[in-house]
Coordinates of C-alpha atoms and ligand atoms in Angstrom, one line a residue:
M1 CA 0.0 0.0 0.0
K2 CA 1.1 3.6 -0.7
I3 CA 1.8 5.8 2.3
N4 CA 3.0 9.3 2.8
I5 CA 4.7 10.1 6.1
R6 CA 6.5 13.3 7.0
V7 CA 9.6 12.5 9.0
N8 CA 11.5 15.3 10.7
G9 CA 9.8 17.7 8.3
K10 CA 10.6 15.8 5.1
M11 CA 7.9 13.9 3.2
I12 CA 8.6 10.2 2.5
S13 CA 6.3 8.4 0.1
D14 CA 6.7 4.6 -0.1
D15 CA 4.9 1.4 -1.0
V16 CA 4.9 -0.8 2.1
A17 CA 3.5 -4.1 3.3
C18 CA 0.3 -3.7 5.3
D19 CA 2.0 -5.3 8.4
M20 CA 5.3 -3.2 8.3
L21 CA 6.1 -1.7 11.7
L22 CA 7.0 2.0 12.0
L23 CA 10.3 0.9 13.6
D24 CA 11.3 -1.0 10.5
F25 CA 10.1 1.8 8.1
L26 CA 12.1 4.4 10.0
R27 CA 15.3 2.3 10.1
Y28 CA 14.9 1.3 6.4
H29 CA 14.8 5.0 5.6
G30 CA 18.0 5.7 7.5
F31 CA 16.7 6.9 10.9
Y32 CA 19.1 4.7 12.9
S33 CA 18.6 6.6 16.2
V34 CA 15.4 4.5 16.4
K35 CA 16.5 1.3 18.2
R36 CA 15.1 -2.2 18.3
G37 CA 15.0 -3.5 21.9
C38 CA 12.3 -5.8 23.3
E39 CA 9.8 -5.4 20.5
T40 CA 7.1 -6.0 23.1
S41 CA 6.3 -2.4 24.3
N42 CA 8.4 -2.8 27.4
C43 CA 11.7 -1.0 27.0
G44 CA 11.1 2.4 25.4
L45 CA 14.1 2.1 23.1
C46 CA 12.1 2.6 20.0
T47 CA 10.3 5.8 21.1
V48 CA 9.5 8.4 18.5
W49 CA 6.9 11.2 18.3
L50 CA 3.7 10.8 16.3
D51 CA 2.2 14.3 15.8
N52 CA 4.5 15.5 18.7
K53 CA 3.4 12.8 21.2
P54 CA 5.7 9.9 22.1
I55 CA 4.8 6.5 20.9
L56 CA 6.5 3.1 20.7
S57 CA 7.4 2.5 17.0
C58 CA 7.7 -1.3 17.7
S59 CA 4.0 -1.4 18.3
M60 CA 2.8 0.9 15.6
L61 CA 2.0 -0.1 12.0
C62 CA 3.5 2.5 9.6
A63 CA 0.2 2.3 7.6
K64 CA -1.5 3.9 10.6
C65 CA 0.9 6.8 10.3
D66 CA -0.1 7.6 6.7
G67 CA -0.7 11.4 6.5
H68 CA 0.9 12.0 9.9
E69 CA 4.1 13.5 11.2
I70 CA 6.9 11.5 12.8
T71 CA 9.8 13.0 14.7
T72 CA 13.0 11.1 15.5
L73 CA 16.1 12.1 17.5
E74 CA 17.7 13.1 14.2
G75 CA 15.1 15.9 14.0
L76 CA 15.8 17.2 17.5
K77 CA 19.6 17.6 17.5
K78 CA 19.7 21.1 19.1
D79 CA 17.4 20.1 22.0
A80 CA 19.2 16.8 22.5
E81 CA 22.6 18.6 22.7
A82 CA 21.2 20.9 25.4
F83 CA 20.0 17.9 27.4
A84 CA 23.3 16.0 26.9
Y85 CA 25.1 18.8 28.7
F86 CA 23.1 18.1 31.8
M87 CA 23.6 14.4 31.6
A88 CA 27.3 14.8 31.2
N89 CA 27.5 17.2 34.2
E90 CA 25.9 14.5 36.4
G91 CA 28.1 11.7 34.9
A92 CA 24.9 10.1 33.7
E93 CA 25.6 9.5 30.0
Q94 CA 23.9 6.4 28.7
C95 CA 24.8 4.2 25.8
G96 CA 23.7 4.8 22.2
F97 CA 21.3 1.9 22.5
C98 CA 18.9 3.3 25.2
S99 CA 19.6 7.0 25.2
P100 CA 17.7 8.0 22.0
G101 CA 14.4 6.6 23.5
L102 CA 15.0 8.3 26.8
I103 CA 15.9 11.6 25.2
M104 CA 12.7 11.5 23.1
N105 CA 10.6 11.0 26.2
V106 CA 12.4 13.7 28.2
L107 CA 11.9 16.3 25.5
A108 CA 8.3 15.2 25.1
M109 CA 7.8 15.6 28.9
E110 CA 9.3 19.1 28.7
K111 CA 6.6 20.1 26.3
E112 CA 3.8 18.3 28.2
L113 CA 4.4 18.9 31.9
Q114 CA 4.9 22.2 33.7
H115 CA 7.4 21.9 36.6
P116 CA 7.0 18.2 37.1
T117 CA 7.8 16.7 40.5
E118 CA 10.3 13.9 40.9
E119 CA 7.4 11.5 41.2
M120 CA 5.9 12.8 37.9
I121 CA 9.2 12.4 36.2
K122 CA 9.6 8.9 37.4
N123 CA 6.1 8.0 36.2
Y124 CA 6.6 9.6 32.8
L125 CA 9.8 7.7 32.2
A126 CA 8.7 4.4 33.8
G127 CA 8.7 2.8 30.3
N128 CA 12.4 3.7 29.6
L129 CA 14.6 0.9 30.7
C130 CA 18.4 0.7 31.1
R131 CA 19.9 -2.7 31.6
C132 CA 23.2 -1.6 33.0
T133 CA 23.4 1.6 35.0
G134 CA 21.4 3.1 37.8
Y135 CA 18.7 5.7 37.4
M136 CA 19.7 8.3 40.0
G137 CA 22.2 10.3 38.0
Q138 CA 19.8 10.5 35.1
L139 CA 17.0 11.6 37.4
R140 CA 19.2 14.4 38.8
A141 CA 20.2 15.5 35.3
I142 CA 16.6 15.4 34.0
T143 CA 15.3 17.4 37.0
K144 CA 18.0 20.1 36.5
Y145 CA 17.3 20.2 32.8
L146 CA 13.6 20.6 33.2
N147 CA 14.1 23.4 35.8
R148 CA 16.9 25.1 34.0
H149 CA 14.9 28.2 33.2
Q150 CA 13.8 28.8 36.8
G151 CA 15.8 31.3 38.8
G152 CA 17.8 32.9 36.0
K153 CA 20.2 32.0 33.3
N154 CA 20.2 28.7 31.4
E155 CA 23.2 26.7 32.7
A156 CA 23.8 25.3 29.2
D157 CA 24.2 28.8 27.8
Q158 CA 27.0 29.8 30.2
Ligands
FES1 S1 11.6 -2.1 21.2 FE1 9.8 -0.9 21.4 S2 9.4 -0.9 23.6 FE2 11.1 -2.1 23.4
FES2 S1 23.2 2.7 29.4 FE1 22.1 2.0 27.7 S2 21.1 0.2 28.4 FE2 22.1 1.0 30.1

Protein backbone atom coordinates (compact mmCIF):
# COMPACT_ATOMS: atom_id res chain seq x y z
CA MET A 1 0.00 0.00 0.00
CA LYS A 2 1.11 3.56 -0.69
CA ILE A 3 1.76 5.80 2.27
CA ASN A 4 3.02 9.34 2.82
CA ILE A 5 4.67 10.13 6.14
CA ARG A 6 6.46 13.35 7.03
CA VAL A 7 9.59 12.49 9.02
CA ASN A 8 11.49 15.33 10.66
CA GLY A 9 9.83 17.75 8.26
CA LYS A 10 10.60 15.78 5.09
CA MET A 11 7.88 13.91 3.19
CA ILE A 12 8.57 10.24 2.52
CA SER A 13 6.32 8.39 0.06
CA ASP A 14 6.65 4.63 -0.07
CA ASP A 15 4.92 1.42 -1.02
CA VAL A 16 4.90 -0.76 2.11
CA ALA A 17 3.54 -4.08 3.30
CA CYS A 18 0.34 -3.72 5.35
CA ASP A 19 2.03 -5.26 8.39
CA MET A 20 5.25 -3.20 8.29
CA LEU A 21 6.12 -1.71 11.67
CA LEU A 22 6.96 1.96 11.98
CA LEU A 23 10.27 0.92 13.60
CA ASP A 24 11.27 -1.01 10.45
CA PHE A 25 10.05 1.75 8.14
CA LEU A 26 12.14 4.38 9.95
CA ARG A 27 15.31 2.29 10.07
CA TYR A 28 14.85 1.32 6.40
CA HIS A 29 14.80 5.03 5.59
CA GLY A 30 18.00 5.68 7.53
CA PHE A 31 16.71 6.92 10.90
CA TYR A 32 19.09 4.74 12.88
CA SER A 33 18.56 6.58 16.16
CA VAL A 34 15.39 4.47 16.44
CA LYS A 35 16.53 1.32 18.20
CA ARG A 36 15.07 -2.19 18.32
CA GLY A 37 14.97 -3.52 21.87
CA CYS A 38 12.30 -5.76 23.33
CA GLU A 39 9.77 -5.41 20.49
CA THR A 40 7.08 -5.98 23.11
CA SER A 41 6.34 -2.40 24.26
CA ASN A 42 8.39 -2.77 27.43
CA CYS A 43 11.74 -1.01 27.05
CA GLY A 44 11.10 2.40 25.42
CA LEU A 45 14.14 2.15 23.11
CA CYS A 46 12.07 2.60 19.96
CA THR A 47 10.30 5.80 21.11
CA VAL A 48 9.53 8.41 18.45
CA TRP A 49 6.91 11.15 18.29
CA LEU A 50 3.71 10.79 16.30
CA ASP A 51 2.25 14.27 15.79
CA ASN A 52 4.45 15.47 18.67
CA LYS A 53 3.38 12.78 21.16
CA PRO A 54 5.71 9.92 22.13
CA ILE A 55 4.78 6.45 20.90
CA LEU A 56 6.52 3.09 20.68
CA SER A 57 7.42 2.48 17.05
CA CYS A 58 7.73 -1.30 17.65
CA SER A 59 4.01 -1.38 18.33
CA MET A 60 2.76 0.89 15.56
CA LEU A 61 2.00 -0.05 11.97
CA CYS A 62 3.49 2.47 9.57
CA ALA A 63 0.23 2.29 7.59
CA LYS A 64 -1.49 3.93 10.58
CA CYS A 65 0.94 6.85 10.31
CA ASP A 66 -0.08 7.64 6.74
CA GLY A 67 -0.68 11.39 6.52
CA HIS A 68 0.90 12.04 9.90
CA GLU A 69 4.13 13.54 11.16
CA ILE A 70 6.92 11.54 12.82
CA THR A 71 9.82 13.02 14.73
CA THR A 72 12.97 11.08 15.55
CA LEU A 73 16.06 12.12 17.46
CA GLU A 74 17.70 13.12 14.16
CA GLY A 75 15.14 15.95 14.01
CA LEU A 76 15.84 17.23 17.53
CA LYS A 77 19.61 17.62 17.52
CA LYS A 78 19.72 21.06 19.14
CA ASP A 79 17.43 20.13 22.04
CA ALA A 80 19.20 16.78 22.47
CA GLU A 81 22.55 18.56 22.73
CA ALA A 82 21.23 20.90 25.42
CA PHE A 83 19.99 17.91 27.42
CA ALA A 84 23.26 16.00 26.88
CA TYR A 85 25.09 18.82 28.67
CA PHE A 86 23.09 18.12 31.83
CA MET A 87 23.59 14.36 31.57
CA ALA A 88 27.35 14.79 31.19
CA ASN A 89 27.47 17.16 34.17
CA GLU A 90 25.93 14.45 36.36
CA GLY A 91 28.13 11.72 34.90
CA ALA A 92 24.90 10.10 33.72
CA GLU A 93 25.56 9.54 30.03
CA GLN A 94 23.94 6.41 28.70
CA CYS A 95 24.79 4.16 25.79
CA GLY A 96 23.68 4.82 22.24
CA PHE A 97 21.27 1.94 22.50
CA CYS A 98 18.95 3.27 25.21
CA SER A 99 19.61 7.01 25.17
CA PRO A 100 17.66 7.96 22.00
CA GLY A 101 14.38 6.64 23.46
CA LEU A 102 15.05 8.29 26.81
CA ILE A 103 15.85 11.64 25.20
CA MET A 104 12.70 11.50 23.06
CA ASN A 105 10.60 11.04 26.20
CA VAL A 106 12.45 13.70 28.24
CA LEU A 107 11.94 16.25 25.45
CA ALA A 108 8.27 15.23 25.13
CA MET A 109 7.82 15.57 28.89
CA GLU A 110 9.30 19.06 28.73
CA LYS A 111 6.57 20.08 26.28
CA GLU A 112 3.80 18.33 28.18
CA LEU A 113 4.38 18.90 31.90
CA GLN A 114 4.91 22.18 33.72
CA HIS A 115 7.41 21.93 36.60
CA PRO A 116 7.00 18.18 37.13
CA THR A 117 7.79 16.71 40.55
CA GLU A 118 10.30 13.90 40.91
CA GLU A 119 7.39 11.47 41.16
CA MET A 120 5.87 12.78 37.92
CA ILE A 121 9.23 12.43 36.16
CA LYS A 122 9.59 8.86 37.38
CA ASN A 123 6.07 8.03 36.20
CA TYR A 124 6.61 9.62 32.80
CA LEU A 125 9.81 7.69 32.23
CA ALA A 126 8.68 4.40 33.76
CA GLY A 127 8.72 2.80 30.31
CA ASN A 128 12.36 3.66 29.57
CA LEU A 129 14.59 0.86 30.74
CA CYS A 130 18.36 0.75 31.06
CA ARG A 131 19.90 -2.65 31.60
CA CYS A 132 23.25 -1.61 32.96
CA THR A 133 23.44 1.63 34.99
CA GLY A 134 21.41 3.10 37.81
CA TYR A 135 18.73 5.72 37.36
CA MET A 136 19.66 8.31 39.99
CA GLY A 137 22.24 10.26 37.96
CA GLN A 138 19.79 10.47 35.09
CA LEU A 139 17.02 11.63 37.44
CA ARG A 140 19.25 14.44 38.79
CA ALA A 141 20.18 15.50 35.25
CA ILE A 142 16.58 15.41 34.04
CA THR A 143 15.33 17.40 37.04
CA LYS A 144 18.01 20.07 36.52
CA TYR A 145 17.34 20.17 32.78
CA LEU A 146 13.59 20.63 33.23
CA ASN A 147 14.12 23.35 35.85
CA ARG A 148 16.93 25.14 34.02
CA HIS A 149 14.88 28.24 33.22
CA GLN A 150 13.84 28.78 36.82
CA GLY A 151 15.84 31.30 38.77
CA GLY A 152 17.81 32.92 35.98
CA LYS A 153 20.24 31.96 33.31
CA ASN A 154 20.19 28.70 31.41
CA GLU A 155 23.17 26.74 32.69
CA ALA A 156 23.78 25.31 29.20
CA ASP A 157 24.19 28.82 27.79
CA GLN A 158 26.97 29.81 30.18
S1 LIG B 1 11.58 -2.05 21.23
FE1 LIG B 1 9.75 -0.92 21.43
S2 LIG B 1 9.37 -0.85 23.56
FE2 LIG B 1 11.14 -2.10 23.37
S1 LIG C 1 23.20 2.71 29.39
FE1 LIG C 1 22.09 1.95 27.69
S2 LIG C 1 21.08 0.18 28.35
FE2 LIG C 1 22.05 0.98 30.10
